[in-house]
C-alpha positions as protocol buffer text, in pm:
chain_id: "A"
residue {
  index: 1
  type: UNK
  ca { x: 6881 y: 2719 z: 13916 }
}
residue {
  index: 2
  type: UNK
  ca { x: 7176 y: 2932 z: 13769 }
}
residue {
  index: 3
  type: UNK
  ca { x: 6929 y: 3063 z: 13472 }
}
residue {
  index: 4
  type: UNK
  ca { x: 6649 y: 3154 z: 13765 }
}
residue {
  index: 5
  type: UNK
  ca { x: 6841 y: 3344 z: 13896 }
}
residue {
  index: 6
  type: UNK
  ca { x: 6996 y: 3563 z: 13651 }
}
residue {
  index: 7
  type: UNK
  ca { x: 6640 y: 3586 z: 13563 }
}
residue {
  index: 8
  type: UNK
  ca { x: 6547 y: 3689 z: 13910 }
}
residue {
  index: 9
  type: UNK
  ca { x: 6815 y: 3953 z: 13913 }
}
residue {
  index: 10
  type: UNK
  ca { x: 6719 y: 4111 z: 13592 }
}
residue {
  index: 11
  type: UNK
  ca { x: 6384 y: 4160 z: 13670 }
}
residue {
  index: 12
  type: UNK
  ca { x: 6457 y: 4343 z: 13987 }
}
residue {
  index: 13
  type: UNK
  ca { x: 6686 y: 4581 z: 13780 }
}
residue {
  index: 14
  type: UNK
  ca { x: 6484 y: 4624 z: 13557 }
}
residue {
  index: 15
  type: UNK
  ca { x: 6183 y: 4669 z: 13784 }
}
residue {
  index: 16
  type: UNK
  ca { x: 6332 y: 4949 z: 13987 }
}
residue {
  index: 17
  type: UNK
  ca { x: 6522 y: 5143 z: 13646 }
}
residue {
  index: 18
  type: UNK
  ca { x: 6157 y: 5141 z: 13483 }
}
residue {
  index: 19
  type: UNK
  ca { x: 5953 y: 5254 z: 13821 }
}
residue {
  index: 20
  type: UNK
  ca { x: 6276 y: 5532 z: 13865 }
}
residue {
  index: 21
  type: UNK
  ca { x: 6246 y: 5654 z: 13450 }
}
residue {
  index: 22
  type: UNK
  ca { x: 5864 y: 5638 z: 13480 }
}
residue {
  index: 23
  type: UNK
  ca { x: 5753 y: 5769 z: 13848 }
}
residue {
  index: 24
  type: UNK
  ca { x: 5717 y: 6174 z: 13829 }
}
residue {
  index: 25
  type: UNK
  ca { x: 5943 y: 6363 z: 14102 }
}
residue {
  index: 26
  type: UNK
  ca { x: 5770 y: 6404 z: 14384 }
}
residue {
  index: 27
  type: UNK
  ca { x: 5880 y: 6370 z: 14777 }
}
residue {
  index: 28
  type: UNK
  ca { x: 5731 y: 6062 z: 14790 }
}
residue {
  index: 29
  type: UNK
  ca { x: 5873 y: 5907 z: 14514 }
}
residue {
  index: 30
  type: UNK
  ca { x: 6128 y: 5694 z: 14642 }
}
residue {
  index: 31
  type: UNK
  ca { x: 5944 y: 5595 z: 14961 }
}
residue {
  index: 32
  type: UNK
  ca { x: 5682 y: 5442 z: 14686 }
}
residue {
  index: 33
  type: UNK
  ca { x: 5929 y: 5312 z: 14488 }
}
residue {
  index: 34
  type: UNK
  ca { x: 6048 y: 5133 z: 14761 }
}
residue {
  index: 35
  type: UNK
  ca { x: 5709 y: 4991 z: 14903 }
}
residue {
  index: 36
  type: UNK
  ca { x: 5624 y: 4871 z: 14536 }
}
residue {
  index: 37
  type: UNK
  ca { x: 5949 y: 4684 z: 14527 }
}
residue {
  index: 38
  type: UNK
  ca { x: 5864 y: 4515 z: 14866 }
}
residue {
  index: 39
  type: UNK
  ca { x: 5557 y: 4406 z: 14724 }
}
residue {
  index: 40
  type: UNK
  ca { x: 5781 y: 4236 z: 14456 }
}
residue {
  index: 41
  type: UNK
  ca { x: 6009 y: 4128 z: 14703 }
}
residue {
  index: 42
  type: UNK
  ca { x: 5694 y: 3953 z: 14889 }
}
residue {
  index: 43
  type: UNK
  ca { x: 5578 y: 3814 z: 14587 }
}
residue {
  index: 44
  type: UNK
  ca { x: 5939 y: 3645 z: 14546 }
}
residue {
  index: 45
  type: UNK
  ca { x: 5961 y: 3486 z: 14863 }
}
residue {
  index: 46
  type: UNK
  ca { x: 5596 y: 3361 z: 14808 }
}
residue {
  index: 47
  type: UNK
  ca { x: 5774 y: 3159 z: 14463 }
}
residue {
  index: 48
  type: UNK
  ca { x: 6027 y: 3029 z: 14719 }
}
residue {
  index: 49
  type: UNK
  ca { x: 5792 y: 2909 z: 14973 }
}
residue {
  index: 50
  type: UNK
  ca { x: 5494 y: 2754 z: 14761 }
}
residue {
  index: 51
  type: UNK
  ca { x: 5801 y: 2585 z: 14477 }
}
residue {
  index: 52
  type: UNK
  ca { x: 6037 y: 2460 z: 14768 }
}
residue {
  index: 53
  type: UNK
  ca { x: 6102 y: 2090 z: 14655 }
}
residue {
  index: 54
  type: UNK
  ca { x: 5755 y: 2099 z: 14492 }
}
residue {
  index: 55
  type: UNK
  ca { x: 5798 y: 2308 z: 14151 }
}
residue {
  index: 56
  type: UNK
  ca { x: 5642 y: 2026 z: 13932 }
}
residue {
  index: 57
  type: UNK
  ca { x: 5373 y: 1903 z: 14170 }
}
residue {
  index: 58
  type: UNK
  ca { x: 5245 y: 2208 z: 14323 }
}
residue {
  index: 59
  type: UNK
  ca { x: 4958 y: 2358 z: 14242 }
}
residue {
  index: 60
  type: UNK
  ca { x: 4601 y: 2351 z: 14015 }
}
residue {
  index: 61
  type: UNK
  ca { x: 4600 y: 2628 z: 13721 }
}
residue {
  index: 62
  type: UNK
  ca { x: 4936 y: 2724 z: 13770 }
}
residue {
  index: 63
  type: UNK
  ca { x: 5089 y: 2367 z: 13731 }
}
residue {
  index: 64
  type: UNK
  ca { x: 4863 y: 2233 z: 13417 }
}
residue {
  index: 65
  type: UNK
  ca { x: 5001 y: 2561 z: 13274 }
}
residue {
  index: 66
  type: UNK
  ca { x: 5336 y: 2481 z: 13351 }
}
residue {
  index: 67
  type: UNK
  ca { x: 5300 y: 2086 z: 13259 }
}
residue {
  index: 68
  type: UNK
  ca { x: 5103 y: 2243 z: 12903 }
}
residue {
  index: 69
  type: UNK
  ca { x: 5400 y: 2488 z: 12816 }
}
residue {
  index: 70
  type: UNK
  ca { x: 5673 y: 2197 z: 12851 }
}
residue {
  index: 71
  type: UNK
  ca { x: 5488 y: 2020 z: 12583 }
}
residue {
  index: 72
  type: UNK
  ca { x: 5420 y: 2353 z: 12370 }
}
residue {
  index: 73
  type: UNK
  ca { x: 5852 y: 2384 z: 12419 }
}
residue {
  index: 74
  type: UNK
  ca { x: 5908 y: 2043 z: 12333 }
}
residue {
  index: 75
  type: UNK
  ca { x: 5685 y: 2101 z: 12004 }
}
residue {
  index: 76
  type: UNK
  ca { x: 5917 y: 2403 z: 11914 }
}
residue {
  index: 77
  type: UNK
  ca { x: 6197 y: 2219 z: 11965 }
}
residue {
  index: 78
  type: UNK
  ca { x: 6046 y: 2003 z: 11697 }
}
residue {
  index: 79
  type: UNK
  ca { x: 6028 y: 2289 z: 11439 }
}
residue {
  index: 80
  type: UNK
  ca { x: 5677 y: 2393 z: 11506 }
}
residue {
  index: 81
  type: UNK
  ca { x: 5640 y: 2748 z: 11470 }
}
residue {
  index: 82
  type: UNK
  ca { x: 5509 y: 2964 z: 11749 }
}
residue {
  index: 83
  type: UNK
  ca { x: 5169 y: 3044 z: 11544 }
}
residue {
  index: 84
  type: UNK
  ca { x: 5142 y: 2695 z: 11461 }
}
residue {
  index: 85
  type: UNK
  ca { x: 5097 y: 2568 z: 11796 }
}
residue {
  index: 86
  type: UNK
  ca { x: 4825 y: 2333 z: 11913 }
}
residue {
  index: 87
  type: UNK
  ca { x: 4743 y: 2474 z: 12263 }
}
residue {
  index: 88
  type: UNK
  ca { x: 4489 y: 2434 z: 12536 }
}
residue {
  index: 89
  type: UNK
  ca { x: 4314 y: 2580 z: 12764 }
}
residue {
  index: 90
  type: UNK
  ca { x: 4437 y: 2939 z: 12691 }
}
residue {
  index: 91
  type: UNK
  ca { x: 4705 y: 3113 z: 12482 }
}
residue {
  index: 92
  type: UNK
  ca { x: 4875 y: 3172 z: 12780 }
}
residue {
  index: 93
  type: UNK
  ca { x: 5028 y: 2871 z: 12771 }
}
residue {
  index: 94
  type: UNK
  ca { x: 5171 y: 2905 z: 12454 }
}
residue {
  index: 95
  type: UNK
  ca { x: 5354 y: 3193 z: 12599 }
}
residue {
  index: 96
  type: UNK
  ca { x: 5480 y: 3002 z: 12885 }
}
residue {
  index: 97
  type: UNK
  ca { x: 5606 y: 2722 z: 12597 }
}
residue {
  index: 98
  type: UNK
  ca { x: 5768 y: 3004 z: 12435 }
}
residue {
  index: 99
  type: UNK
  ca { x: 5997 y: 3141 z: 12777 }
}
residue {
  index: 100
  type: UNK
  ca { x: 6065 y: 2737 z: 12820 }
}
residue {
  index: 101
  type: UNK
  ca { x: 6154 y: 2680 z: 12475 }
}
residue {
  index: 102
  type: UNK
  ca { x: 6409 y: 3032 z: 12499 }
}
residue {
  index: 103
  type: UNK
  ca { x: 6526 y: 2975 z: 12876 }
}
residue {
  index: 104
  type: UNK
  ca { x: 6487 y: 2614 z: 12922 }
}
residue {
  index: 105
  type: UNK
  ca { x: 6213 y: 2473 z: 13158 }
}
residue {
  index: 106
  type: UNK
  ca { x: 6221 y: 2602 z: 13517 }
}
residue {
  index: 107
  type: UNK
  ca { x: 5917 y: 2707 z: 13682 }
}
residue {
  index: 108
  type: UNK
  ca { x: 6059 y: 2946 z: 13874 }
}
residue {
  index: 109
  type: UNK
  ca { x: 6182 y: 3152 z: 13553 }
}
residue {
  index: 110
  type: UNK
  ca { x: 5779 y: 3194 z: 13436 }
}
residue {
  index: 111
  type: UNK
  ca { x: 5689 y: 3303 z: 13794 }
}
residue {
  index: 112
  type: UNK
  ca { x: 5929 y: 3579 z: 13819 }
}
residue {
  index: 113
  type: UNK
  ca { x: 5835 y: 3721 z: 13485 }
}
residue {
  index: 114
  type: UNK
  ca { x: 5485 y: 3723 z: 13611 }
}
residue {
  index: 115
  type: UNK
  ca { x: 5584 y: 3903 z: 13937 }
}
residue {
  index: 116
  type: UNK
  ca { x: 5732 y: 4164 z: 13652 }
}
residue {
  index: 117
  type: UNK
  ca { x: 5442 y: 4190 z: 13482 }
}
residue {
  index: 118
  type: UNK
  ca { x: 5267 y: 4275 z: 13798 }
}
residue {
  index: 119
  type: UNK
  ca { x: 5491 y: 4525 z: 13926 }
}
residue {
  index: 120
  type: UNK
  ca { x: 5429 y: 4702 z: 13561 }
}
residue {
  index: 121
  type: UNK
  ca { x: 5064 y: 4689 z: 13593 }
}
residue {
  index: 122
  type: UNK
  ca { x: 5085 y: 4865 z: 13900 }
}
residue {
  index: 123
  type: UNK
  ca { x: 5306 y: 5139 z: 13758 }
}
residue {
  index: 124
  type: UNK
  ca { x: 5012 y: 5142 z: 13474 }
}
residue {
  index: 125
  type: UNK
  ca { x: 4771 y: 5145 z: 13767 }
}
residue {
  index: 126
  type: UNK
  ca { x: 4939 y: 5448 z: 13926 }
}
residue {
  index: 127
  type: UNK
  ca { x: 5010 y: 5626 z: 13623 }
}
residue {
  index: 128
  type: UNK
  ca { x: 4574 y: 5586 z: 13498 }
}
residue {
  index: 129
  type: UNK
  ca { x: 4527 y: 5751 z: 13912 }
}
residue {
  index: 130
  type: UNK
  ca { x: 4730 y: 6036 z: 13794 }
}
residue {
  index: 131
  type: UNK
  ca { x: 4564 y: 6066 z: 13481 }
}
residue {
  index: 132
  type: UNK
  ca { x: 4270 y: 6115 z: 13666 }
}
residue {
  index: 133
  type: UNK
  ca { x: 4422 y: 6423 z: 13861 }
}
residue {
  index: 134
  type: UNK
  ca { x: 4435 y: 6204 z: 14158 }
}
residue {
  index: 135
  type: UNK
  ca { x: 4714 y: 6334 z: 14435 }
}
residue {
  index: 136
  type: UNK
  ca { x: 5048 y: 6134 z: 14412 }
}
residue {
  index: 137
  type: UNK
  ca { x: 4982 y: 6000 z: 14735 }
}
residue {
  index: 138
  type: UNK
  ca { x: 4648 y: 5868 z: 14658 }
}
residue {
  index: 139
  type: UNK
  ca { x: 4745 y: 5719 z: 14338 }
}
residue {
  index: 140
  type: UNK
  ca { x: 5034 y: 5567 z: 14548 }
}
residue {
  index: 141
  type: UNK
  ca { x: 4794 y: 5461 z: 14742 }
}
residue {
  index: 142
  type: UNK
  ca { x: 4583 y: 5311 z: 14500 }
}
residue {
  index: 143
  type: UNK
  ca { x: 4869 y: 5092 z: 14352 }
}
residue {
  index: 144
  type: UNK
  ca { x: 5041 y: 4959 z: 14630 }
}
residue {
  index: 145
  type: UNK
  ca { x: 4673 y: 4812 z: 14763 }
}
residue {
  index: 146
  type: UNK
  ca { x: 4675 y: 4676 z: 14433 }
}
residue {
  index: 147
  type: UNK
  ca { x: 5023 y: 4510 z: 14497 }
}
residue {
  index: 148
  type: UNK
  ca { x: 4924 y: 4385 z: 14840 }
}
residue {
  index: 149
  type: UNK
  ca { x: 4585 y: 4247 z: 14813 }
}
residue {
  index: 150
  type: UNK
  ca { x: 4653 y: 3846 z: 14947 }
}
residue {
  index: 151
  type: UNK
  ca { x: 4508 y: 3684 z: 14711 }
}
residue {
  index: 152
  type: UNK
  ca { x: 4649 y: 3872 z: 14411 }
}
residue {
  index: 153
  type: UNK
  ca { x: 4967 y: 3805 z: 14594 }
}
residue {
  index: 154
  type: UNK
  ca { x: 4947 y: 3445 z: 14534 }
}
residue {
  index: 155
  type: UNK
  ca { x: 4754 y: 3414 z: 14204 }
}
residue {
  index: 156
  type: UNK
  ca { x: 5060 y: 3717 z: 14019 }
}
residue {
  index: 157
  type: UNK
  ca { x: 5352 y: 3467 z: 14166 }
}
residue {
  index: 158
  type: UNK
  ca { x: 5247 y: 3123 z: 14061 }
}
residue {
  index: 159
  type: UNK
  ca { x: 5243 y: 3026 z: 13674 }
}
residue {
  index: 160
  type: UNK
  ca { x: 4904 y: 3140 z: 13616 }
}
residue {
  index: 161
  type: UNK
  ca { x: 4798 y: 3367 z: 13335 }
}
residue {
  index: 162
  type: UNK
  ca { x: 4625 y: 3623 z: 13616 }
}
residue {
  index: 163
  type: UNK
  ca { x: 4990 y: 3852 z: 13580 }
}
residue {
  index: 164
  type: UNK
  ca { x: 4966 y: 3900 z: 13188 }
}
residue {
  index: 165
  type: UNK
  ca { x: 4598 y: 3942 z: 13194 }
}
residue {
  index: 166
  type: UNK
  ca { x: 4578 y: 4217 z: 13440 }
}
residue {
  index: 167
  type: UNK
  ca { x: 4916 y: 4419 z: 13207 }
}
residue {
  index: 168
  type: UNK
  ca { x: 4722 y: 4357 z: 12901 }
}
residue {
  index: 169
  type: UNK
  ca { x: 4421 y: 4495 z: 13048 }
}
residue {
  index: 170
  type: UNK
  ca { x: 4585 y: 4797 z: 13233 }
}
residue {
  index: 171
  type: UNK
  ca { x: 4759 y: 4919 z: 12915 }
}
residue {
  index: 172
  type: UNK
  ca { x: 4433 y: 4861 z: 12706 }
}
residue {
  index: 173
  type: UNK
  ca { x: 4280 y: 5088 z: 12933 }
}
residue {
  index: 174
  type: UNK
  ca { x: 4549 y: 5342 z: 13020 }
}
residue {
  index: 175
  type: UNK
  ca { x: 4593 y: 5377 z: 12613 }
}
residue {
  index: 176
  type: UNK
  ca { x: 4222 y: 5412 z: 12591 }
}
residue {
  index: 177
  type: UNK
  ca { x: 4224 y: 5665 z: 12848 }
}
residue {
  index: 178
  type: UNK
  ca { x: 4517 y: 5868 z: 12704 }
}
residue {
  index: 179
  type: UNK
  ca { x: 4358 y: 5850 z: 12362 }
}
residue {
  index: 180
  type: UNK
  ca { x: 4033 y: 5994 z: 12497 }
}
residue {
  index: 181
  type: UNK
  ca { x: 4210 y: 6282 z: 12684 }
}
residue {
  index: 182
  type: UNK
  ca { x: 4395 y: 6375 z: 12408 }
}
residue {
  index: 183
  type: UNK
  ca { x: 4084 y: 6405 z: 12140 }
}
residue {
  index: 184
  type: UNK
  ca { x: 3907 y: 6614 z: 12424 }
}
residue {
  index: 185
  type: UNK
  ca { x: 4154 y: 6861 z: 12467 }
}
residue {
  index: 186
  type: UNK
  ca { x: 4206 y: 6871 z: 12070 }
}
residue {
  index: 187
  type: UNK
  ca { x: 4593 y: 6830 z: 12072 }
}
residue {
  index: 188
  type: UNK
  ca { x: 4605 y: 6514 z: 11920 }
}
residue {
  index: 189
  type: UNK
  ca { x: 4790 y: 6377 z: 11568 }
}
residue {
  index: 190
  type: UNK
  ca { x: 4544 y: 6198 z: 11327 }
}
residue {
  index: 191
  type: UNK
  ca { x: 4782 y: 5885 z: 11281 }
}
residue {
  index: 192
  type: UNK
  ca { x: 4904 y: 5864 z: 11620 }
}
residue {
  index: 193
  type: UNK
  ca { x: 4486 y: 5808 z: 11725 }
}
residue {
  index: 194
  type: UNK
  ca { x: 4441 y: 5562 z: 11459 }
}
residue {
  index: 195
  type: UNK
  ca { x: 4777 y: 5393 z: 11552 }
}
residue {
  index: 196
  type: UNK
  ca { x: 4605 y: 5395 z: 11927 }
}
residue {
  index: 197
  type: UNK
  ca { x: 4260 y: 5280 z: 11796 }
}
residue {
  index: 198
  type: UNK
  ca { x: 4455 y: 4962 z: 11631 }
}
residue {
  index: 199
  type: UNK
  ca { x: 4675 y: 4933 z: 11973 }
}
residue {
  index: 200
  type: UNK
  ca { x: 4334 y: 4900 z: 12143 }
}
residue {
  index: 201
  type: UNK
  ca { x: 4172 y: 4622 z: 11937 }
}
residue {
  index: 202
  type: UNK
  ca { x: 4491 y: 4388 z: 11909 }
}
residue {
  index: 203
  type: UNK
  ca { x: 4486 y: 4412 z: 12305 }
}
residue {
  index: 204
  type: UNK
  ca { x: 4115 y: 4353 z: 12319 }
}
residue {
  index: 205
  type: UNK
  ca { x: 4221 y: 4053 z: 12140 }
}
residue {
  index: 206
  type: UNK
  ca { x: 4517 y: 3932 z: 12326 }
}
residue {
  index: 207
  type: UNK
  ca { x: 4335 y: 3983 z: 12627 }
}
residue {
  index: 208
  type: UNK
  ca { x: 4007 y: 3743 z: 12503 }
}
residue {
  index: 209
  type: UNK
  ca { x: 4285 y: 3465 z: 12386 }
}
residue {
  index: 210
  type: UNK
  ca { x: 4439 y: 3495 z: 12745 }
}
residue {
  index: 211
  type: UNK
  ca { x: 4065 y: 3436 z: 12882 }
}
residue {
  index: 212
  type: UNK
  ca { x: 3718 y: 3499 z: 12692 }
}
residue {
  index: 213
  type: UNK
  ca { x: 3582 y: 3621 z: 13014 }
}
residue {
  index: 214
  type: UNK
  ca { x: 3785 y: 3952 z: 12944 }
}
residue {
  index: 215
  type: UNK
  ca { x: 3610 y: 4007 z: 12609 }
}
residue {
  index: 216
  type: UNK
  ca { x: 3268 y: 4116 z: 12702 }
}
residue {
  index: 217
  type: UNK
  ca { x: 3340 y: 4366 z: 13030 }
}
residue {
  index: 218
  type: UNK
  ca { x: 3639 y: 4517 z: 12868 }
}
residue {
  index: 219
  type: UNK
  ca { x: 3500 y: 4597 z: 12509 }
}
residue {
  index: 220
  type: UNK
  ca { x: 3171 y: 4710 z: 12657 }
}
residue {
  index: 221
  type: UNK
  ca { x: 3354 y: 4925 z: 12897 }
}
residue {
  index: 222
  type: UNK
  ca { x: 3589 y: 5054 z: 12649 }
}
residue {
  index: 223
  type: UNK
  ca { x: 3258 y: 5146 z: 12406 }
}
residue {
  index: 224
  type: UNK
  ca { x: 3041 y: 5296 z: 12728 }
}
residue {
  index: 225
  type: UNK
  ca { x: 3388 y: 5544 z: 12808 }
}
residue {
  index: 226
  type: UNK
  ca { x: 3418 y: 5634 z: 12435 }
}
residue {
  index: 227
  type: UNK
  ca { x: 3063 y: 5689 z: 12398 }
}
residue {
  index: 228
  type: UNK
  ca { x: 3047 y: 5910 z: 12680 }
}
residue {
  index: 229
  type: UNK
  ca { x: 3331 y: 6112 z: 12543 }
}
residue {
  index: 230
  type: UNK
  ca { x: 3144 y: 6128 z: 12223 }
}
residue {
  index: 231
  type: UNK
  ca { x: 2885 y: 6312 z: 12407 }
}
residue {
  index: 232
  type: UNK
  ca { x: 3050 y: 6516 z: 12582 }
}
residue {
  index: 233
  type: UNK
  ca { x: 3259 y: 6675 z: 12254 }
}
residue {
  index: 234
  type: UNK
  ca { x: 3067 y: 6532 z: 11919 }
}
residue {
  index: 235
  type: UNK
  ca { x: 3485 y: 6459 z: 11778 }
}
residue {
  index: 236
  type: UNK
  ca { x: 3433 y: 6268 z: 11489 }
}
residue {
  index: 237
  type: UNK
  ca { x: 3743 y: 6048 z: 11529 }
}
residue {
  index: 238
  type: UNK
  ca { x: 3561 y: 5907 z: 11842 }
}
residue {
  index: 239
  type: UNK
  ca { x: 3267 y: 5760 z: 11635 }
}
residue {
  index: 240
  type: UNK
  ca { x: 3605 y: 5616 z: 11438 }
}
residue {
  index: 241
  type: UNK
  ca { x: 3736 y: 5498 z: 11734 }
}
residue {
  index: 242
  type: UNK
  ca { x: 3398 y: 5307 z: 11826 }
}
residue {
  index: 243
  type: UNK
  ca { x: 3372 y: 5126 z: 11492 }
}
residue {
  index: 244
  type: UNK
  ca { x: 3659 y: 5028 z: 11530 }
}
residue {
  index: 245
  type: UNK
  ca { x: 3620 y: 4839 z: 11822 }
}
residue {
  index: 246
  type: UNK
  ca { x: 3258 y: 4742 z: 11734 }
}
residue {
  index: 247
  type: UNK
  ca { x: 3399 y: 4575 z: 11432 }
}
residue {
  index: 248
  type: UNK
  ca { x: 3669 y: 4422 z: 11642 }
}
residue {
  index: 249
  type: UNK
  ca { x: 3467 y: 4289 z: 11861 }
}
residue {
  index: 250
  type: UNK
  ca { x: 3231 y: 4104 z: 11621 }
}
residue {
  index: 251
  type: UNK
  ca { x: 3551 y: 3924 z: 11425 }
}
residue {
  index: 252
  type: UNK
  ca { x: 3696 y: 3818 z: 11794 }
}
residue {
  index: 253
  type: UNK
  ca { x: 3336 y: 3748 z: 11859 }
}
residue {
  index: 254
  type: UNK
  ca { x: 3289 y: 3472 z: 11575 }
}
residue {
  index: 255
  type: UNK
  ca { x: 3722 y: 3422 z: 11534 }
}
residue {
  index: 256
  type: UNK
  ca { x: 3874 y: 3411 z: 11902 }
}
residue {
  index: 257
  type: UNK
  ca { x: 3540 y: 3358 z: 12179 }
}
residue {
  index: 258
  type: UNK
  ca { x: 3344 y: 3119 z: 11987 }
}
residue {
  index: 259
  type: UNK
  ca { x: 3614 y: 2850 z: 11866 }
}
residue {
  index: 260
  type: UNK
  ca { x: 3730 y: 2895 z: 12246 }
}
residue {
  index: 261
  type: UNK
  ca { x: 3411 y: 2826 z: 12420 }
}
residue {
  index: 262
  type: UNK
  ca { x: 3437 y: 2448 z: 12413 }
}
residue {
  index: 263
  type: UNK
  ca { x: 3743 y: 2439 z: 12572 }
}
residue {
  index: 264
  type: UNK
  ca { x: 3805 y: 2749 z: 12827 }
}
residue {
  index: 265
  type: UNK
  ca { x: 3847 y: 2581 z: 13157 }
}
residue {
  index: 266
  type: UNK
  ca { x: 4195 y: 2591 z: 13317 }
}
residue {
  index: 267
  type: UNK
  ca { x: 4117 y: 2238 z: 13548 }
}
residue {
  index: 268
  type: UNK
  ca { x: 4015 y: 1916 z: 13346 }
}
residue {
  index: 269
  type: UNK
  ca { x: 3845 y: 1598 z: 13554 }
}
residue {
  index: 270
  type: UNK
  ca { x: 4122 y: 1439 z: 13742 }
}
residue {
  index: 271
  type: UNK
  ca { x: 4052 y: 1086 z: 13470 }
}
residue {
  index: 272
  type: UNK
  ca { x: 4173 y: 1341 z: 13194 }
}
residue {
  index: 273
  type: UNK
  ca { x: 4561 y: 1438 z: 13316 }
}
residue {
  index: 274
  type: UNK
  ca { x: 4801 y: 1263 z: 13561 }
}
residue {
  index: 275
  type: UNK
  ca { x: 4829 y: 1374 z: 13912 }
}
residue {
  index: 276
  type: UNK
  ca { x: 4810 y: 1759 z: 13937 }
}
residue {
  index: 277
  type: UNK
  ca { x: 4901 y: 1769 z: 14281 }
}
residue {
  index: 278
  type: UNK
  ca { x: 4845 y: 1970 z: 14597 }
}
residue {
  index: 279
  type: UNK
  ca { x: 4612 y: 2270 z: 14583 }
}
């Protein structure tokens, strides 16, 4: 309980330093600051209420993940390395083995880094708004309805995968847009874009080993934006940019989505794992 805490703590810290460094001055600054961090203040006492007394048994997703990363810690412990792992259901639970294996096994510890990872996509979220010459307010707005929709409430505090899938996605998108707007306007650096382009495609694949169903919307998006852009100014490091991730996507096609199809469900038949408790 000790460890949860201090884990608790530190995210809050570092939740409000990062939103402080990263927010632009405005007069509404703080008072969004402040909303965002009730939002992760919400999401906190949601851990409370749904783990009281019930950590291990609570739960559908959420707890096979938890029961799957205890096992993935215990192989570490072992001397299996991380890339070595034999996981299931999604990488994601490798990465849950991982923060076990490092910070011992507490459920609570996973759910509060996933309440982090929320309140950072929603600084992502706001910061893409602005991009778009949206009005602080609006982008405000924009990111605290993010923060407070009820169901993403419940799914970014329990030990499900939603909270790293939605950062993964956010930044693959806000670096996307931030490459584009930079090769419009012309001020760009030649190896900074092709850092960017290879940025893009390792988060393309993260987010496909997180879940497959990210792989087709995202890389089709990210193609449709860039082609777009290509029309619009005829930059050549654009069409780079798209073979890039047209080539990407075929190897995570054939390497990452079909290897994973067999086996992509979160929730086996109750004959195929032990109790998994209350929904």
């Amino acid at each position: 309980m000790e460890s949860s805490i201090i884990i608790l703590i530190a995210v809050c810290a570092l939740s409000l330093f990062i939103a402080y460094k990263t927010v632009p001055a405005n007069k509404y600054k703080y008072i969004y600051i402040l909303s965002a961090f009730a939002a992760l203040l919400l999401r906190v006492v949601t851990v409370l209420y749904i783990y009281h007394d019930r950590a291990d048994i609570f739960g559908t997703d959420g707890l096979l993940y938890h029961r799957e990363g205890i096992r993935l810690a215990q192989q570490m412990a072992d001397g299996v390395p991380l890339y070595a792992l034999e996981y299931k259901y999604t990488w994601y639970t490798a990465f849950v083995g991982l923060v076990y294996h490092i910070l011992g096994v507490n459920r609570y510890i996973i759910s509060y880094i996933n309440i982090a990872f929320t309140f950072f996509s929603a600084l992502i979220l706001f910061k893409i708004a602005l991009n778009y010459k949206y009005r602080f307010a609006n982008a405000a707005i924009i990111s605290l309805i993010f923060l407070c929709f009820p169901n993403m409430i419940l799914w970014t505090s329990d030990s499900r995968k939603e909270a790293i899938l939605i950062l993964l996605s956010f930044l693959c998108w806000y670096t996307v847009q931030g490459s584009i707007s930079k090769i419009e306007s012309g001020k760009y650096l030649l190896a900074a874009e092709f850092a960017r382009i290879v940025f893009v495609c390792a988060l393309i694949w993260l987010c496909t080993i997180v879940r497959i169903y990210m792989f087709l919307p995202l890389a089709a998006g990210i193609l449709l934006s860039l082609f777009l852009s290509y029309r619009k100014d005829r930059k050549p490091i654009t069409i780079i940019f798209i073979v890039a991730v047209i080539i990407a996507s075929i190897i995570i096609s054939f390497a990452t989505v079909y290897p994973l199809l067999d086996d992509y469900h979160a929730i086996t038949f109750p004959d195929e794992t032990d109790n998994l408790g209350e929904d």
